[in-house]
Amino acid sequence: MIRLIFATSMLLAIVSQAQNELRPVLEKTYSAWRESIIKKDSRDWSRFTATYRRAEVRNRIVSEKRPFPAAVFELPTPPPTIAGLKFLEAKQNGRTAKASYFGKIDFGVGGDPTDNLLVLSFIQEPTGWLYDRADFVNLTALPDVRKELAAGNVKYLEETPEAQPSGVVPPTPIFAQPAKYIAKVYVFCPGREVKLLVNKISQHRFANAKEAEIVIGGALDGLNEIQYAITKLDGGTGHEAMTIRVYLFSQVQGVQPIKAFEYQVSENGEVKPFGTGTFDVGADIVAKLQGK
């Protein structure tokens, strides 16, 4: 029993030391990244942002036909400061790490902030730890969790996979060409998972969702391709209605989105698990997008 207590104490000491060493490094990175956003410093933003995240942000912006990197800094409010928040934990798994904070997270939108959870993600590269993303968790519907975190109990974090570093660094996407035509995929898939690949570059995943996402690289002149894979989720009946669509968006004020592609299944209809479809952006579509 004494040996077990000693071993447990040693383990806790090691974990505490690791957190003490990791925390200041991650906080320094986040503060520098946040400062780059506030100062609209594209050089420092690139310096402190993970490589794959930079590519992802850049691809999304140019696919929306917005200027890069200027559009990076077009935010309604600056990223929240972690000053004054209660530090909960910092954990590393391979080249990934997360730091979690609790308190009144102020996004500068007015009102009186309540106590919630902020989880910052980082990726280790040759230059050091770089910022990946921030996840905000509103605890209004989780009053017991709010009480636990206020008391320093991190059970919720330990039981939530998204709050733990995965150890997996996402691959850096290839740089997409600026879009000629803005496009979005829309999916309605209750009880199902839908994976899409548009023009062999824009990947999407929807699960039990009703959502739309920007098509990376946009739509092209002529024939465009969309591949899909559909699977039933646990709890789904397999008989739900579902829809996959691609919309094209004009930059001319007053021109409505154009539905370029649709795969739709009625309730109790047969769903193809895999498929490939196409849509054509011809002269007539282009004229409509131009408001002619």
XYZ file of C-alpha atoms in Angstrom:
292
model
C 0.000 0.000 0.000
C 2.818 2.423 0.903
C 4.571 1.597 -2.384
C 1.330 2.277 -4.316
C 0.833 5.630 -2.596
C 4.444 6.576 -3.323
C 4.104 5.605 -6.999
C 0.869 7.583 -7.312
C 2.465 10.623 -5.694
C 5.420 10.399 -8.073
C 3.073 10.188 -11.073
C 1.097 13.224 -9.927
C 4.335 15.148 -9.423
C 5.494 14.285 -12.948
C 2.146 15.348 -14.447
C 2.237 18.600 -12.469
C 5.780 19.356 -13.618
C 4.862 18.661 -17.247
C 1.910 21.056 -16.995
C 4.071 23.712 -15.352
C 6.552 23.479 -18.230
C 3.947 23.340 -21.008
C 1.560 26.022 -19.808
C 3.794 29.116 -20.162
C 4.939 28.049 -23.634
C 1.376 27.608 -24.894
C 0.192 30.828 -23.272
C 3.052 32.770 -24.831
C 2.117 31.400 -28.255
C -1.564 32.245 -27.822
C -0.798 35.760 -26.608
C 1.502 36.371 -29.588
C -1.086 34.968 -32.019
C -3.838 37.091 -30.458
C -1.654 40.185 -30.660
C -1.044 39.517 -34.366
C -4.805 39.535 -34.947
C -5.306 42.756 -32.998
C -2.442 44.503 -34.814
C -3.403 42.951 -38.183
C 0.161 41.735 -38.571
C 0.109 39.090 -41.313
C 3.767 38.206 -40.805
C 3.306 37.380 -37.119
C -0.010 35.650 -37.840
C 1.839 33.296 -40.181
C 4.633 32.894 -37.656
C 2.375 31.797 -34.788
C -0.323 29.838 -36.666
C 0.022 26.110 -37.406
C 0.929 25.319 -41.017
C -2.155 23.272 -41.814
C -4.425 25.875 -40.211
C -2.831 28.669 -42.266
C -3.472 26.704 -45.449
C -7.042 25.918 -44.400
C -7.833 29.551 -43.591
C -6.223 30.771 -46.803
C -8.135 28.239 -48.924
C -11.460 29.208 -47.376
C -10.851 32.927 -47.859
C -9.830 32.710 -51.519
C -12.754 30.334 -52.135
C -15.048 33.107 -50.876
C -13.303 35.515 -53.287
C -12.049 37.644 -50.418
C -8.534 39.134 -50.191
C -5.882 37.097 -48.407
C -4.358 37.754 -45.914
C -6.348 40.959 -45.298
C -9.578 39.015 -44.694
C -7.929 37.070 -41.850
C -8.282 40.171 -39.702
C -11.870 41.016 -40.647
C -13.283 39.911 -37.305
C -16.172 41.567 -35.444
C -14.235 41.387 -32.165
C -10.679 40.411 -31.146
C -10.005 36.892 -29.833
C -10.685 36.625 -26.082
C -7.897 37.193 -23.614
C -7.049 34.424 -21.150
C -5.937 36.951 -18.544
C -8.175 36.611 -15.508
C -9.427 33.148 -16.461
C -8.908 30.122 -14.211
C -6.295 27.768 -15.684
C -7.523 24.172 -15.579
C -4.928 22.040 -17.340
C -2.402 21.793 -20.163
C -1.835 18.442 -21.827
C 0.421 17.184 -24.598
C -0.035 14.136 -26.804
C 2.709 13.770 -29.379
C 2.835 16.957 -31.444
C -0.560 18.177 -30.241
C -1.484 20.010 -27.055
C -4.476 21.661 -25.426
C -4.799 24.247 -22.670
C -8.141 24.719 -20.910
C -9.510 27.736 -19.043
C -12.652 28.553 -17.088
C -14.247 31.870 -16.309
C -15.929 34.915 -17.783
C -14.751 34.674 -21.386
C -15.265 38.084 -22.964
C -15.794 38.219 -26.735
C -16.496 41.937 -26.609
C -20.109 41.629 -27.754
C -21.579 43.403 -24.752
C -23.567 42.093 -21.839
C -22.230 40.396 -18.739
C -20.147 37.284 -19.618
C -20.930 34.152 -17.628
C -18.558 31.408 -16.523
C -17.801 29.087 -19.423
C -15.037 26.902 -20.850
C -12.328 27.797 -23.366
C -10.075 25.108 -24.854
C -7.055 26.215 -26.908
C -5.378 23.792 -29.331
C -1.746 23.836 -30.483
C 0.548 21.917 -32.824
C 4.278 21.465 -32.383
C 6.414 22.276 -35.431
C 10.177 22.755 -35.897
C 9.831 26.391 -34.780
C 7.945 25.441 -31.601
C 4.331 25.293 -30.473
C 1.945 27.068 -32.870
C -1.690 28.048 -32.414
C -4.357 25.905 -34.076
C -7.824 26.885 -32.855
C -10.045 27.776 -29.898
C -13.198 25.945 -28.819
C -15.730 27.773 -26.654
C -18.131 25.663 -24.593
C -21.233 27.380 -23.240
C -22.027 25.747 -19.912
C -25.485 27.248 -19.440
C -27.102 23.847 -20.018
C -24.438 22.101 -17.895
C -24.740 23.700 -14.441
C -23.144 20.729 -12.664
C -20.117 20.868 -14.968
C -19.859 24.598 -14.341
C -19.723 23.951 -10.583
C -17.098 21.217 -11.012
C -14.825 23.383 -13.146
C -15.226 26.328 -10.778
C -13.928 24.036 -8.027
C -10.995 22.907 -10.185
C -12.479 19.469 -10.890
C -11.467 18.559 -14.475
C -13.517 15.357 -14.726
C -15.525 16.837 -17.617
C -12.336 17.511 -19.580
C -11.051 14.001 -18.970
C -14.325 12.492 -20.183
C -14.618 14.698 -23.285
C -12.398 13.532 -26.195
C -12.605 16.937 -27.891
C -11.008 18.509 -24.808
C -7.987 16.199 -24.974
C -5.089 16.421 -27.463
C -5.526 13.686 -30.075
C -1.885 13.201 -31.003
C -2.882 13.445 -34.674
C -1.696 16.397 -36.759
C -4.078 16.995 -39.690
C -2.417 16.898 -43.118
C -1.790 20.257 -44.730
C -4.260 20.735 -47.602
C -2.984 21.656 -51.023
C -3.284 25.334 -51.871
C -6.496 25.944 -53.785
C -6.695 28.378 -56.675
C -8.824 31.463 -55.995
C -12.434 30.680 -56.863
C -13.908 31.920 -60.098
C -17.432 31.165 -58.882
C -18.386 30.942 -55.202
C -20.065 27.636 -54.374
C -21.439 25.950 -51.266
C -22.518 22.406 -50.517
C -25.708 21.996 -48.517
C -26.565 18.716 -46.801
C -29.625 17.581 -44.866
C -28.918 14.117 -43.459
C -30.815 13.129 -40.285
C -29.595 9.748 -39.062
C -26.768 9.582 -41.586
C -23.162 10.551 -42.234
C -22.410 12.113 -45.614
C -18.910 12.581 -47.001
C -18.391 14.712 -50.101
C -15.515 15.456 -52.450
C -16.011 18.278 -54.942
C -13.663 18.576 -57.916
C -11.223 16.243 -56.146
C -10.100 18.996 -53.757
C -12.948 20.129 -51.481
C -13.640 17.559 -48.748
C -16.676 17.716 -46.475
C -18.210 15.594 -43.739
C -21.706 15.987 -42.301
C -23.261 13.840 -39.573
C -26.932 14.041 -38.628
C -26.836 17.608 -39.896
C -28.529 20.409 -41.763
C -25.563 22.538 -42.771
C -23.768 24.298 -45.609
C -20.028 24.702 -46.243
C -17.964 26.646 -48.743
C -16.557 24.636 -51.657
C -12.785 24.996 -51.560
C -11.585 26.222 -54.941
C -15.123 27.202 -55.893
C -16.940 26.018 -58.997
C -15.143 25.804 -62.327
C -16.144 26.696 -65.864
C -17.650 23.676 -67.562
C -18.124 20.303 -65.898
C -17.732 19.975 -62.128
C -17.720 16.688 -60.199
C -19.166 15.755 -56.813
C -18.536 12.384 -55.189
C -20.509 11.256 -52.151
C -20.525 8.421 -49.627
C -23.503 7.891 -47.316
C -23.716 5.681 -44.216
C -26.402 5.180 -41.576
C -25.541 6.331 -38.067
C -26.399 4.512 -34.862
C -29.888 5.567 -33.880
C -30.913 6.308 -37.452
C -33.700 4.326 -39.092
C -32.261 4.331 -42.593
C -35.607 5.610 -43.867
C -35.131 9.354 -43.300
C -35.349 11.828 -46.157
C -32.050 13.418 -47.192
C -30.661 16.032 -49.557
C -27.307 16.974 -51.074
C -27.116 20.206 -53.051
C -24.562 22.571 -54.546
C -25.424 26.251 -54.810
C -23.600 28.920 -56.808
C -23.457 32.458 -55.429
C -23.309 35.718 -57.336
C -21.416 38.786 -56.198
C -24.021 40.965 -57.879
C -26.428 42.399 -55.344
C -29.946 41.034 -55.670
C -29.027 37.895 -57.620
C -30.307 34.800 -55.830
C -28.185 31.642 -55.352
C -28.451 29.115 -58.179
C -29.023 25.438 -57.425
C -26.457 23.673 -59.615
C -26.731 20.104 -58.281
C -29.175 18.058 -56.236
C -29.357 14.489 -54.973
C -32.528 14.057 -52.969
C -34.211 11.035 -51.415
C -37.729 11.109 -50.007
C -38.664 9.454 -46.730
C -38.510 5.647 -47.093
C -36.715 6.092 -50.410
C -33.664 4.072 -51.447
C -30.324 5.736 -50.731
C -27.254 4.935 -52.813
C -24.275 4.389 -50.465
C -21.847 5.790 -53.047
C -22.223 7.943 -56.101
C -20.699 10.514 -58.437
C -22.591 13.379 -59.984
C -21.749 16.376 -62.117
C -22.982 19.895 -62.687
C -22.156 22.197 -65.562
C -21.290 25.869 -65.262
C -22.095 26.959 -68.781
C -22.687 30.296 -70.450
C -26.314 30.480 -69.270
C -25.345 29.952 -65.623
C -22.504 32.465 -65.877
C -24.894 35.049 -67.329
C -27.280 34.564 -64.393
C -24.426 34.914 -61.898
C -23.433 38.157 -63.590
C -26.976 39.451 -63.231
C -27.691 39.438 -66.953
